[in-house]
Structures are given as C-alpha cells and as structure tokens.
Coordinates of C-alpha atoms and ligand atoms in Angstrom, one line a residue:
M7 CA 30.1 -69.9 88.7
S8 CA 32.5 -72.3 87.3
A9 CA 33.1 -75.2 91.0
A10 CA 36.3 -75.5 89.9
V11 CA 38.1 -71.7 90.1
S12 CA 36.4 -69.7 92.6
R13 CA 39.1 -67.2 93.1
V14 CA 41.0 -65.5 90.8
G15 CA 43.9 -63.3 90.6
V16 CA 44.4 -60.6 87.7
V17 CA 48.0 -59.3 87.2
G18 CA 47.8 -55.5 85.9
L19 CA 44.9 -53.2 86.1
G20 CA 45.9 -51.2 82.1
T21 CA 43.3 -52.1 79.6
M22 CA 42.7 -55.6 79.1
G23 CA 43.4 -56.2 83.0
A24 CA 41.0 -54.1 84.5
G25 CA 38.0 -55.3 82.4
I26 CA 39.2 -58.6 82.9
A27 CA 38.9 -58.1 86.5
E28 CA 35.5 -57.1 86.7
V29 CA 34.3 -59.5 83.7
L30 CA 35.2 -61.8 86.3
A31 CA 34.0 -59.5 89.4
R32 CA 30.5 -59.9 87.3
G33 CA 30.7 -64.1 87.5
G34 CA 30.6 -64.2 91.0
H35 CA 34.2 -64.4 91.5
S36 CA 36.0 -62.6 94.1
V37 CA 39.4 -61.3 92.6
V38 CA 42.7 -60.5 92.9
G39 CA 43.9 -57.7 91.4
V40 CA 47.9 -56.8 91.7
E41 CA 49.8 -53.6 89.9
V42 CA 53.6 -52.6 90.1
N43 CA 52.7 -49.4 92.4
N44 CA 50.2 -47.7 93.8
D45 CA 50.0 -44.8 91.1
A46 CA 49.2 -47.9 88.3
L47 CA 46.7 -49.4 91.5
Q48 CA 45.0 -46.0 92.0
R49 CA 44.7 -45.6 87.9
G50 CA 42.9 -49.4 88.0
R51 CA 41.4 -48.2 90.5
D52 CA 39.9 -45.8 88.1
N53 CA 39.6 -47.3 85.0
L54 CA 37.1 -49.8 86.8
E55 CA 35.4 -47.3 88.7
R56 CA 35.4 -45.5 85.1
S57 CA 33.5 -48.8 83.6
T58 CA 31.4 -49.8 86.0
G59 CA 30.7 -45.9 86.2
R60 CA 29.6 -46.2 82.3
A61 CA 27.4 -49.2 82.7
V62 CA 24.9 -48.5 85.6
R63 CA 24.9 -44.1 83.3
R64 CA 23.5 -46.2 80.3
G65 CA 20.9 -48.8 82.9
R66 CA 22.7 -51.4 82.2
L67 CA 24.2 -52.2 85.7
S68 CA 22.2 -51.0 90.0
E69 CA 23.7 -49.2 91.6
E70 CA 23.5 -52.0 93.8
D71 CA 25.1 -55.1 91.4
K72 CA 28.2 -51.8 90.8
A73 CA 29.3 -51.8 94.6
A74 CA 29.0 -55.7 94.9
I75 CA 30.9 -56.0 91.6
L76 CA 34.1 -54.1 93.4
G77 CA 33.8 -55.5 96.3
R78 CA 34.7 -58.5 95.3
I79 CA 37.8 -57.2 93.8
E80 CA 40.5 -56.7 96.5
L81 CA 43.6 -54.4 94.8
G82 CA 47.2 -54.6 95.9
T83 CA 50.4 -54.1 95.0
S84 CA 52.0 -57.7 96.3
F85 CA 52.0 -60.7 94.3
A86 CA 51.4 -62.5 98.1
G87 CA 47.9 -62.1 97.6
L88 CA 48.0 -64.6 95.1
A89 CA 48.9 -67.4 97.2
E90 CA 44.9 -68.4 97.4
C91 CA 44.0 -67.8 93.6
D92 CA 43.0 -70.5 92.1
L93 CA 43.7 -69.0 88.3
V94 CA 46.1 -66.1 88.0
I95 CA 45.4 -64.3 84.9
E96 CA 48.6 -61.9 83.6
A97 CA 48.0 -58.6 80.9
V98 CA 50.9 -56.9 81.6
P99 CA 52.2 -55.9 78.7
E100 CA 53.2 -57.3 75.9
R101 CA 56.8 -57.9 76.2
L102 CA 58.2 -61.5 76.5
D103 CA 61.0 -61.0 79.4
L104 CA 58.4 -59.4 81.2
K105 CA 55.9 -62.1 80.9
R106 CA 58.4 -64.4 81.2
R107 CA 59.9 -62.5 84.8
V108 CA 55.8 -62.1 86.0
F109 CA 55.2 -66.1 85.7
E110 CA 59.2 -66.9 87.2
E111 CA 57.5 -64.8 90.9
L112 CA 53.9 -66.5 90.3
D113 CA 55.0 -69.8 89.9
T114 CA 56.7 -69.6 93.8
V115 CA 54.0 -67.8 95.4
C116 CA 50.9 -69.2 93.6
R117 CA 49.8 -72.8 95.2
P118 CA 51.1 -75.7 93.0
D119 CA 48.4 -76.9 91.6
A120 CA 46.9 -73.1 90.9
V121 CA 46.5 -72.7 86.6
L122 CA 48.3 -69.7 85.4
A123 CA 47.0 -68.1 82.5
T124 CA 49.0 -65.4 79.9
N125 CA 46.3 -62.6 77.9
T126 CA 49.0 -62.5 75.4
S127 CA 48.1 -61.6 72.1
S128 CA 50.7 -62.9 70.3
L129 CA 53.6 -64.0 72.1
S130 CA 54.2 -67.8 72.6
V131 CA 52.2 -69.2 75.0
T132 CA 54.6 -72.1 75.7
E133 CA 57.7 -69.6 76.0
I134 CA 56.3 -67.8 78.6
A135 CA 55.0 -71.6 80.5
A136 CA 58.9 -72.2 80.0
A137 CA 59.7 -70.3 82.7
T138 CA 58.2 -71.6 85.3
G139 CA 58.5 -75.4 87.2
R140 CA 55.1 -76.3 86.3
P141 CA 53.8 -75.7 82.5
E142 CA 51.5 -78.5 82.2
Q143 CA 49.7 -75.7 84.6
I144 CA 50.0 -73.0 82.2
V145 CA 47.2 -71.6 79.7
G146 CA 46.3 -69.1 77.3
V147 CA 43.0 -66.8 78.0
H148 CA 42.8 -64.6 75.1
F149 CA 40.2 -61.8 75.9
F150 CA 39.5 -59.2 73.3
N151 CA 39.5 -55.4 74.6
P152 CA 37.2 -54.4 75.6
A153 CA 37.0 -57.8 77.7
P154 CA 33.1 -57.4 79.8
V155 CA 31.7 -56.0 76.2
M156 CA 33.3 -58.7 73.3
K157 CA 31.6 -62.6 73.4
L158 CA 34.8 -63.9 72.4
V159 CA 37.9 -66.1 74.7
E160 CA 40.6 -67.8 73.0
V161 CA 41.5 -70.7 75.4
I162 CA 45.2 -71.5 73.9
H163 CA 47.3 -75.1 75.4
T164 CA 50.5 -75.7 74.8
V165 CA 52.0 -79.6 74.0
L166 CA 52.5 -79.9 77.8
T167 CA 49.6 -78.0 79.0
R168 CA 47.0 -80.8 81.5
P169 CA 43.9 -81.1 80.4
E170 CA 42.1 -81.0 83.7
A171 CA 44.0 -76.8 83.4
L172 CA 42.3 -76.9 79.8
T173 CA 39.4 -78.2 81.0
A174 CA 38.7 -75.7 84.2
V175 CA 39.9 -72.1 82.1
E176 CA 37.3 -73.5 79.4
E177 CA 34.4 -73.8 82.5
L178 CA 35.8 -70.4 84.0
V179 CA 35.0 -68.8 80.7
G180 CA 31.6 -70.6 79.8
S181 CA 30.0 -70.0 83.1
L182 CA 31.1 -65.6 81.9
G183 CA 28.6 -66.1 79.3
K184 CA 31.4 -65.6 77.0
V185 CA 32.7 -68.2 73.6
A186 CA 35.2 -70.1 74.4
V187 CA 37.0 -71.1 71.6
T188 CA 40.2 -73.2 72.1
V189 CA 43.1 -73.9 69.6
G190 CA 46.9 -75.2 69.7
D191 CA 49.5 -71.8 70.7
R192 CA 50.0 -70.3 67.2
A193 CA 51.2 -66.8 67.0
G194 CA 48.4 -64.5 66.4
F195 CA 45.4 -68.1 67.1
I196 CA 43.2 -67.3 65.4
A197 CA 41.1 -64.1 65.0
N198 CA 44.2 -62.3 64.6
R199 CA 46.1 -64.2 62.6
L200 CA 43.5 -63.8 60.2
L201 CA 42.2 -60.2 61.3
F202 CA 46.2 -59.0 61.0
G203 CA 46.7 -60.2 57.2
Y204 CA 44.1 -58.2 56.2
L205 CA 45.2 -55.2 58.2
N206 CA 49.1 -54.9 56.8
Q207 CA 46.8 -55.5 52.9
A208 CA 45.5 -52.8 54.2
A209 CA 47.9 -50.7 55.3
G210 CA 50.1 -51.2 51.7
M211 CA 47.4 -51.2 49.5
Y212 CA 47.2 -47.1 51.2
E213 CA 50.6 -46.6 51.1
D214 CA 50.9 -48.0 46.9
G215 CA 48.1 -45.4 46.4
Y216 CA 45.8 -47.3 45.7
A217 CA 42.9 -45.3 47.1
T218 CA 42.6 -43.1 49.8
R219 CA 42.2 -44.3 53.3
E220 CA 38.9 -42.5 53.7
D221 CA 37.7 -44.7 50.7
L222 CA 39.9 -48.1 51.9
D223 CA 37.7 -48.0 55.5
A224 CA 34.8 -46.4 53.6
A225 CA 34.5 -49.7 51.6
M226 CA 35.1 -52.1 53.8
T227 CA 32.3 -50.8 56.0
S228 CA 29.8 -50.7 53.2
T229 CA 30.3 -54.8 53.7
G230 CA 29.7 -54.5 56.8
L231 CA 32.3 -54.6 59.0
P232 CA 31.8 -52.4 62.2
M233 CA 34.9 -49.9 61.4
G234 CA 37.4 -49.8 58.8
P235 CA 40.9 -51.3 58.3
L236 CA 42.7 -48.2 58.8
T237 CA 40.2 -46.9 61.1
L238 CA 40.5 -49.7 63.5
M239 CA 44.4 -50.3 63.3
D240 CA 44.9 -46.8 64.6
L241 CA 42.7 -47.4 67.3
I242 CA 44.4 -51.1 67.9
G243 CA 47.5 -48.5 68.2
L244 CA 49.7 -48.8 64.9
D245 CA 52.9 -49.5 67.6
V246 CA 51.0 -52.6 68.6
S247 CA 49.7 -53.4 65.1
L248 CA 53.5 -53.7 64.2
E249 CA 54.0 -56.2 67.1
V250 CA 51.3 -58.4 65.7
C251 CA 52.3 -58.2 62.2
E252 CA 56.5 -58.6 63.1
A253 CA 55.0 -62.0 65.8
I254 CA 53.4 -63.6 63.1
Y255 CA 55.3 -63.2 60.7
R256 CA 58.9 -64.6 62.7
E257 CA 57.0 -68.0 62.4
T258 CA 54.7 -68.3 59.2
R259 CA 57.6 -66.2 56.7
D260 CA 54.4 -65.3 55.0
R261 CA 54.6 -62.6 53.4
R262 CA 51.1 -61.1 54.5
H263 CA 52.3 -60.3 57.5
A264 CA 55.8 -59.0 56.5
P265 CA 55.0 -55.6 58.3
A266 CA 53.9 -52.9 55.4
P267 CA 57.3 -50.2 55.4
I268 CA 54.0 -47.6 56.2
L269 CA 53.4 -49.0 59.5
R270 CA 56.7 -49.0 60.4
R271 CA 57.0 -45.2 59.7
L272 CA 54.5 -44.1 61.3
V273 CA 55.7 -45.3 64.9
T274 CA 59.0 -44.6 64.1
A275 CA 58.0 -41.3 63.7
G276 CA 56.0 -41.4 67.4
L277 CA 52.5 -41.6 65.5
L278 CA 50.8 -44.6 66.9
G279 CA 47.1 -43.9 66.8
R280 CA 44.3 -42.5 67.9
K281 CA 45.9 -43.3 72.0
T282 CA 49.2 -39.9 70.0
G283 CA 46.4 -38.2 68.3
R284 CA 47.2 -39.5 64.9
G285 CA 48.0 -42.2 63.5
F286 CA 46.8 -42.5 59.6
Y287 CA 43.9 -40.6 60.3
T288 CA 44.3 -37.2 62.6
Y289 CA 42.3 -36.9 65.5
G290 CA 40.6 -34.4 67.4
E291 CA 40.9 -31.1 64.0
P292 CA 38.3 -29.4 63.8
E293 CA 36.7 -31.3 60.5
Q294 CA 37.9 -30.3 57.3
A295 CA 35.0 -28.9 55.0
A296 CA 33.9 -32.0 52.3
E297 CA 36.1 -31.1 49.4
P298 CA 34.9 -28.7 46.3
G299 CA 34.0 -30.5 43.2
T300 CA 31.7 -34.3 43.8
E301 CA 28.6 -31.5 44.2
P302 CA 25.8 -34.2 42.8
G303 CA 23.6 -32.2 41.1
A304 CA 21.3 -32.8 38.5
A305 CA 20.5 -36.8 38.2
P306 CA 21.9 -38.0 34.5
S307 CA 19.9 -40.1 32.6
V308 CA 20.8 -43.4 32.7
G309 CA 21.1 -46.4 30.0
V310 CA 21.6 -50.1 31.2
A311 CA 22.3 -52.4 28.5
G312 CA 22.4 -55.8 30.7
S313 CA 18.8 -58.0 31.8
G314 CA 20.4 -59.6 34.4
P315 CA 20.3 -59.1 38.5
L316 CA 22.7 -56.2 38.2
A317 CA 21.1 -54.5 35.1
V318 CA 18.3 -54.9 37.1
A319 CA 19.8 -53.7 40.6
V320 CA 21.5 -50.4 38.6
I321 CA 17.6 -49.3 36.9
Q322 CA 15.8 -49.5 39.9
A323 CA 18.7 -47.7 41.5
A324 CA 18.0 -44.4 39.0
E325 CA 14.6 -45.1 39.1
R326 CA 14.7 -44.8 42.8
A327 CA 16.6 -41.8 43.4
G328 CA 14.2 -40.0 39.8
A329 CA 16.3 -40.4 37.1
D330 CA 14.9 -40.8 33.5
V331 CA 16.0 -44.5 32.3
R332 CA 16.3 -46.9 30.4
F333 CA 17.5 -50.4 29.0
V334 CA 18.7 -52.4 26.4
A335 CA 18.6 -56.4 26.6
G336 CA 19.5 -58.8 24.5
D337 CA 16.1 -60.4 23.1
D338 CA 12.9 -59.9 23.7
D339 CA 11.9 -63.0 26.5
K340 CA 14.6 -61.4 28.1
A341 CA 13.3 -57.0 27.7
R342 CA 10.5 -58.8 28.7
A343 CA 11.7 -60.5 31.9
V344 CA 13.8 -56.9 33.2
R345 CA 10.0 -55.4 33.0
D346 CA 8.9 -57.6 35.0
A347 CA 10.9 -56.7 37.8
V348 CA 10.8 -53.5 37.4
G349 CA 8.4 -52.3 36.0
E350 CA 6.3 -51.6 33.0
G351 CA 7.8 -47.4 33.5
V352 CA 11.0 -47.9 33.1
T353 CA 11.9 -48.1 28.8
G354 CA 13.3 -50.3 27.6
G355 CA 13.4 -52.8 24.1
T356 CA 16.3 -54.4 22.3
D357 CA 18.1 -52.0 19.9
L358 CA 21.2 -50.4 21.5
S359 CA 20.2 -46.3 19.5
L360 CA 18.1 -46.6 22.6
L361 CA 21.1 -45.4 24.6
A362 CA 22.9 -43.0 22.5
D363 CA 21.2 -39.8 24.3
R364 CA 22.3 -40.6 27.7
D365 CA 24.9 -39.0 29.9
L366 CA 25.3 -42.4 31.7
I367 CA 25.2 -45.6 30.0
V368 CA 26.2 -49.0 32.4
E369 CA 27.1 -52.1 30.8
A370 CA 25.9 -54.9 32.8
V371 CA 26.2 -58.1 30.9
A372 CA 27.3 -61.5 31.6
E373 CA 30.9 -61.5 32.6
D374 CA 32.5 -62.4 29.9
V375 CA 35.3 -60.5 28.7
A376 CA 34.1 -61.1 25.0
V377 CA 30.8 -60.4 25.1
K378 CA 31.9 -57.2 26.9
R379 CA 34.5 -55.9 24.3
S380 CA 31.5 -55.9 21.8
L381 CA 28.9 -54.6 23.9
L382 CA 31.2 -51.7 24.5
A383 CA 32.5 -51.6 20.7
A384 CA 28.6 -51.3 20.1
V385 CA 27.9 -49.2 22.3
D386 CA 30.6 -47.0 20.9
D387 CA 29.1 -46.8 17.8
V388 CA 25.8 -45.2 18.9
A389 CA 26.8 -42.9 22.4
R390 CA 26.7 -39.7 22.1
K391 CA 30.1 -37.7 22.4
G392 CA 31.4 -37.3 26.0
A393 CA 28.6 -39.7 27.3
V394 CA 30.2 -41.6 30.7
L395 CA 31.1 -45.2 29.6
A396 CA 30.6 -47.5 32.6
T397 CA 31.8 -51.2 32.7
T398 CA 30.5 -53.5 35.4
G399 CA 33.6 -55.8 34.6
A400 CA 35.2 -57.7 37.0
T401 CA 38.1 -60.2 36.0
V402 CA 40.0 -58.6 33.7
P403 CA 41.6 -55.0 33.9
V404 CA 39.4 -52.3 32.9
I405 CA 41.0 -50.7 30.3
E406 CA 41.2 -53.5 28.3
L407 CA 37.7 -53.6 28.4
A408 CA 37.8 -50.0 27.4
M409 CA 40.0 -50.6 24.1
A410 CA 37.1 -51.8 22.6
T411 CA 35.2 -48.5 22.1
D412 CA 37.3 -45.5 20.3
R413 CA 37.3 -43.1 23.0
P414 CA 38.7 -45.5 26.2
Q415 CA 39.0 -42.1 27.6
D416 CA 35.5 -42.4 27.8
V417 CA 35.4 -45.4 29.8
V418 CA 35.4 -45.9 33.9
G419 CA 34.9 -49.8 35.8
L420 CA 32.2 -50.0 37.6
H421 CA 31.7 -52.7 40.3
L422 CA 28.8 -52.8 43.4
P423 CA 30.4 -55.5 45.6
D424 CA 26.5 -55.5 46.6
P425 CA 24.3 -54.7 43.8
E426 CA 21.9 -53.9 46.5
G427 CA 23.8 -51.7 49.0
G428 CA 25.1 -48.3 48.7
L429 CA 28.8 -48.9 47.9
A430 CA 30.1 -48.5 43.9
E431 CA 33.9 -49.4 43.4
L432 CA 34.7 -46.7 40.6
V433 CA 37.8 -47.4 38.6
S434 CA 40.0 -44.9 36.6
T435 CA 42.8 -47.3 34.0
V436 CA 45.6 -45.2 33.0
V437 CA 44.0 -43.2 30.6
T438 CA 40.4 -42.4 32.2
D439 CA 39.5 -38.8 31.7
P440 CA 39.6 -37.3 34.8
E441 CA 36.9 -35.0 34.2
I442 CA 35.3 -37.9 33.3
A443 CA 35.7 -39.9 36.7
E444 CA 35.0 -36.5 38.4
R445 CA 31.0 -37.1 36.1
A446 CA 31.1 -40.6 37.4
A447 CA 31.6 -40.1 40.6
A448 CA 28.7 -37.0 40.8
Y449 CA 26.4 -39.0 38.9
L450 CA 26.6 -42.4 41.3
T451 CA 26.4 -39.9 44.2
R452 CA 23.2 -38.9 43.0
L453 CA 22.5 -42.1 41.9
G454 CA 22.5 -42.7 45.7
K455 CA 25.8 -44.3 45.6
R456 CA 28.5 -44.1 48.1
P457 CA 31.2 -44.0 45.2
V458 CA 34.9 -45.4 46.1
R459 CA 37.9 -44.4 44.1
S460 CA 39.9 -47.5 43.5
A461 CA 43.1 -48.2 41.0
D462 CA 42.5 -51.2 37.9
R463 CA 44.1 -53.4 40.1
A464 CA 42.2 -57.1 40.2
G465 CA 39.2 -57.4 42.9
F466 CA 39.5 -53.7 43.0
I467 CA 39.0 -52.7 47.0
V468 CA 36.5 -55.1 48.4
D469 CA 37.5 -58.2 46.8
A470 CA 40.9 -57.2 46.8
L471 CA 41.3 -57.4 50.7
R472 CA 37.8 -59.7 51.7
V473 CA 38.6 -62.8 49.2
P474 CA 42.2 -63.1 50.7
Y475 CA 41.5 -63.2 54.0
L476 CA 38.6 -65.3 53.4
N477 CA 41.1 -67.8 51.6
D478 CA 43.4 -67.6 54.7
A479 CA 40.7 -68.8 57.5
V480 CA 40.1 -72.2 54.6
R481 CA 44.3 -72.1 54.6
M482 CA 43.6 -72.7 58.5
L483 CA 41.0 -74.9 57.7
E484 CA 42.8 -76.7 55.9
S485 CA 45.8 -77.2 57.9
G486 CA 43.4 -78.0 61.2
Y487 CA 44.5 -75.6 63.5
A488 CA 41.2 -75.0 64.3
D489 CA 37.1 -76.2 62.8
A490 CA 34.7 -74.2 60.8
D491 CA 32.7 -73.2 63.9
A492 CA 36.2 -71.8 65.7
I493 CA 37.2 -70.1 62.8
D494 CA 33.9 -68.4 62.8
A495 CA 33.3 -67.9 66.4
A496 CA 36.3 -66.2 66.6
M497 CA 35.4 -63.1 63.8
T498 CA 32.0 -62.8 64.9
H499 CA 32.6 -62.4 68.5
G500 CA 36.4 -61.7 68.6
C501 CA 36.4 -59.0 65.5
G502 CA 32.5 -58.1 65.0
Y503 CA 32.0 -59.2 61.8
P504 CA 29.0 -59.5 60.8
I505 CA 29.5 -63.5 59.8
G506 CA 32.6 -66.4 59.9
P507 CA 34.4 -66.4 57.0
I508 CA 33.7 -69.7 56.0
A509 CA 30.1 -68.6 56.1
D510 CA 30.2 -65.6 54.0
L511 CA 32.3 -68.1 51.5
D512 CA 29.6 -70.8 50.7
R513 CA 27.0 -67.1 50.5
I514 CA 29.1 -65.6 48.4
G515 CA 29.5 -68.5 46.3
L516 CA 32.9 -70.9 45.7
D517 CA 32.9 -70.1 41.6
R518 CA 33.3 -65.8 42.8
A519 CA 36.6 -66.6 45.7
V520 CA 38.5 -68.8 43.2
E521 CA 38.1 -66.5 40.3
V522 CA 39.1 -63.4 42.2
L523 CA 41.9 -65.5 44.1
R524 CA 42.9 -66.2 39.8
A525 CA 42.5 -62.9 39.3
L526 CA 45.1 -61.2 42.0
Y527 CA 47.6 -64.3 41.4
T528 CA 47.9 -63.5 38.0
E529 CA 48.0 -60.1 38.2
Y530 CA 50.8 -60.3 41.7
R531 CA 52.0 -63.8 41.5
D532 CA 51.8 -63.7 45.0
P533 CA 51.4 -67.3 46.6
A534 CA 49.2 -65.6 49.1
F535 CA 46.7 -65.6 46.2
A536 CA 46.7 -68.3 45.4
P537 CA 43.3 -70.3 46.2
A538 CA 43.9 -73.0 49.1
P539 CA 43.3 -76.1 47.8
L540 CA 40.1 -77.0 50.1
L541 CA 38.2 -74.0 48.3
D542 CA 39.3 -75.3 44.5
R543 CA 38.7 -79.1 44.8
L544 CA 35.2 -78.8 46.5
R545 CA 34.2 -75.7 43.8
T546 CA 34.4 -78.2 41.6
A547 CA 33.2 -80.5 43.1
G548 CA 29.9 -78.1 43.2
A549 CA 30.1 -78.3 47.3
T550 CA 30.4 -75.8 50.6
F551 CA 32.2 -75.5 53.9
R552 CA 28.9 -76.6 55.0
Ligands
NAD13 P1 48.6 -51.9 79.3 O1 49.3 -51.2 79.1 O2 47.1 -51.0 79.3 O3 48.3 -52.4 80.5 C1 49.1 -52.7 81.5 C2 49.3 -53.0 82.9 O4 49.7 -53.9 84.0 C3 49.5 -51.9 83.7 O5 48.6 -50.7 84.3 C4 50.4 -51.3 83.9 O6 51.1 -50.6 85.2 C5 50.7 -53.1 84.8 N1 52.4 -53.7 85.2 C6 53.3 -53.6 84.5 N2 54.1 -54.4 85.1 C7 53.5 -54.9 86.1 C8 53.8 -56.0 86.9 N3 55.2 -56.4 87.1 N4 52.7 -56.4 87.6 C9 51.7 -56.4 87.6 N5 50.9 -55.1 86.6 C10 52.1 -54.7 86.2 O7 48.1 -53.0 78.7 P2 46.9 -53.4 78.1 O8 46.2 -53.1 76.4 O9 46.2 -54.1 79.0 O10 47.5 -55.5 77.8 C11 47.9 -56.3 78.2 C12 48.2 -57.7 78.0 O11 46.9 -57.7 76.8 C13 48.6 -57.7 76.5 O12 49.8 -59.2 77.3 C14 48.5 -57.2 75.2 O13 48.7 -58.0 74.3 C15 46.9 -58.6 75.7 N6 46.1 -57.7 75.0 C16 45.7 -56.5 74.9 C17 44.2 -56.1 74.3 C18 44.2 -54.7 73.4 O14 43.4 -54.3 73.1 N7 44.3 -53.4 74.4 C19 44.0 -57.0 73.5 C20 43.6 -58.7 73.5 C21 45.1 -58.8 74.4

C-alpha cells in the first residue's frame, strides 16, 4: 500500500468510479464512495457486486476476498464522508460545469493537504483545478475502461501541480499494480490523442464509401488489434467519441480530429452505439445470412510472377490450399532460390508462357513502377482470356499499373499487409469488371485469405489507417510531450495494441512508413500525412527509434 495515501474517496460510482473503487479496495485501501442520491448509490453498489461477483465466478477471486474488498468500501451520498481522505478521485460525467462544481465542494470539505484528482478523458485538468483554492494539489488520474482490467493509468500534472502531489499519486498507481505514465495537461493526453485520430479517420473512410464497415474492422483486427475501429467506437459510445474528438480539435485545430460528419449525424439521431443498440452496427438482431456470391468454389490454378518473400508467401498459401501453382522468376538463380524456399513440388521457371493457362496470375515483383508495368504488359500477352490479373503494387494507384495492359478491366490490386497472415486487401480500380473482382475475392477465399475490398487509394485500408497514426506518435515524441517508452506503454496498456507505435515503426521499417506517408500526402495533400521531420531524418540516417 502506498504510504502517503491510505484513505481514498471516489465521487461518482458509474462505469469508471465503481471500477476505480474496486481497484483501490483490492489494493488494501479504505475507500469512501459518494453518489448523487440513493438510487444512484444503489446502482453503484450493484456495479461493485456485479464486477467482483464475476471475478469470483471466473475463479479469480475467493468469496472471502470479495467480502473483504467490499468491506473496505464505505458508501454514502454526502461529501462530508470525504473529509478524512488523503486523496479523492472524481469520476462524474464528462461535463466541465459539473466537474468544477464537484471540485468546489471537495475543496471546502476535504483536508487542505488532500490531493484531489479527476478521471476526465478530455477536459482540461487545469480548468478544473482553477475551480479550487488549491490548484497545486490537483492532478489527473486517467484510468481506462474496465478499470480493474486495464493496466494503464495516465497521471496528469498541470503547470501548477506540486511535485509531492504528483509523486503521491504515481506511487499509489504503481502500488495498485498499474502502469503509471505521467504527462502534462493536453487534450486527449497520450492514448486518446493517438487513438481518436485513427478512429475518426476510419469513420470518415466508412462515410466516404472507401470500404464497408465489416471490411474496415476486419482489416484492422488482422493487425492484432483487439477490435476494429467502428466496433470500438460503438463500444466507447459515439457521443463520447464525438466529444473527445471535439475536445482535441478545439485545442489543436488539427483536421485529423475534426469529427467526421457521420459521427455527429449518428449522435443527433440518438444512435450512440452499443448502449442504445445501434451505432455503426445494429446490435441484438438475429445474424444476417451470409451474402451469396462469394462461395469459394474450386481452387483456382495460380501463377506467380516474382521471386521475393511476397511471391514465396503467395506460392506457399496456394500450395497449402491445394491449388495447382506455378511461378516465373526473372532468371535461373532466382528460380532456384524460389524452389529452395517452397519445395520441389512447385513447378516454375523463367518463361512467362508457364502462366498461360492460369485462372489467377499474381504479379509480385519488386516495388518499381516501370518494372511492374512492363511485366504486366508481358503477362497480358500470354495470359488466357478471362484470367484474373492481380498486381501487388502499393506505391501508385492500381489503375496506373492496370493501364499497362490491354485489359485493365481484368486487373485488380492485391495487397497483403502481412504476407504470412490471413488478410488480403483487394482493390477494384475505376474500370475493374465487377465479375472479375467477385472471382478474385472467391479465389482469395479459396486460398485461405480473408479478402477485404478497398478503394484504389494510397495505403488501401491497413496502411492508410495505421501509418498516419504512427506518424502522429512521432509528432508527439518530437514535441517532447512524452518519450518513446511512455507512448508505447500508453497504447499497449491503455488500448490493447499488441505493440506500441514507436516499436511498430522500427518493426515495419522507417523506409516503408515514409513511402506510405508520401503516397498518402501526394493523394490527399493533408498536412497530417506529411512524414514527421524526425521520422524522415531517422530514415535518411538509416537509424531506428531504439
Ligand atoms: P457514468 O455516467 O457511468 O458515471 C458517472 C456517475 O457519476 C453516475 O453514477 C452519476 O450518478 C454520478 N454523479 C453525477 N453527478 C454526481 C455528483 N454531483 N456527485 C456524485 N456523483 C455524481 O460515467 P463514466 O463512464 O464512469 O465516466 C466518468 C468519468 O470517467 C468521465 O469524466 C469520463 O470521461 C471518464 N472516463 C470514462 C471512460 C469510459 O470508458 N467510460 C474511460 C476513461 C475515463
């Protein structure tokens, strides 16, 4: 138990307050929970019962420990009960006027040396502190939902916060088994600032018809995220999402946080997400029957042009699916290298006519537009009529590559963000024949990939959403607001990312990140997509972040 803080008050026992009270009581603290009236108090008690009861049912807590935890929480409706607390954490609804009133009252009832903390997600801690006569004793403690589970707590200091008040809260958070990340008072702190730029962009892409909501979500969960962006916004609540974006936008005037119009429309219509049964998705309805038309059917015969890791991954996927697969490499040495990688069973060579009878031909040569175009033109000469031609080019619009052939209507873009993984981004250009796109989707399904349809736009889905978020993280690092460890910890422990953004950049390579950003910038001319100078400099130096 933290020495400086033993008795802790919690004001508001809703979603967050009840969770925070539980975490504190689990940590051995005596807790005073205060609600606005008896009905709300009963709901708070029910929240605590439900959460600890669930832990008992799952075998994570004994009945005795549950009783001990609940026994440490005193509940009431009067602020007077908070008079002897060392620390009080406010978790009332996210309204500045309400929070300021609560803090005024806390200031009058609490001991002068008590630290007062707010769990606000998007309001200014400084503005809340200004409602009291002890702004030096005010901090932010931003827990994540569900508080008993999520490891991250952002601890926020204002320009006035006393170091001792900050240390007391950091120590308390650490003693609860949480990861404390301390930052200054900026809208969105670390995690929400980085998360909501990405979520808002995904909402805008959905609104623009860039991809379906299911495909947007599937594309992003394929990168290891616990859920897709639209599902996550429905869970957070679209009203809360709108408010967080607005709060960050008010402070930054950065278009990235200017709420996508669809968010406001849905909120206006009362479609707030899961809590109202409908948001981007509708909940509680019987499952829709799967759409006809993408029946996998027989395995296609596959031809692969190329010899690098991507070509090898495609050949292996086709082999695993039991498809008849052939490859064509640039020369004999390369052909030998492919055979060494995939096994003797696969036929291949250096003559493109090997691909003449293939149902699906995948161009997977080096990312060089001229090379890709001349290869596609040569494939066009040999491929049978009606074959699906797929190009893996990712730095120029797919249509530019398709126009190298005399049958651009038969060309699709194919992007495998993780060549070994299950996701395939499938791109139709402005002239792709819908029947060819359907067949390409069916072939990919048959080859064990989950096809998601993306517009013919820079970055397709995954990179278009992921890389600007990584760039935002570099800008944050560059601004000195937080260091690389704090940024990575915030995203992994607060948002469940499998890897933090700075570590992710080192993993995917700074070259690749800059290339995607330049393509995005060229297409949209949005300053948010211009590579952060630090990212560009490190890339030029051939360095990494760590
Ligand atoms: P909530 O609506 O679930 O709970 C708020 C509680 O405060 C209610 O039980 C309400 O009765 C009570 N309350 C209202 N006025 C009060 C008063 N004057 N005195 C005492 N109690 C009062 O809200 P929530 O989702 O728990 O959010 C609370 C705070 O936590 C907000 O600032 C929010 O931004 C922040 N937050 C929420 C989440 C989340 O995912 N829900 C995550 C992190 C932070």
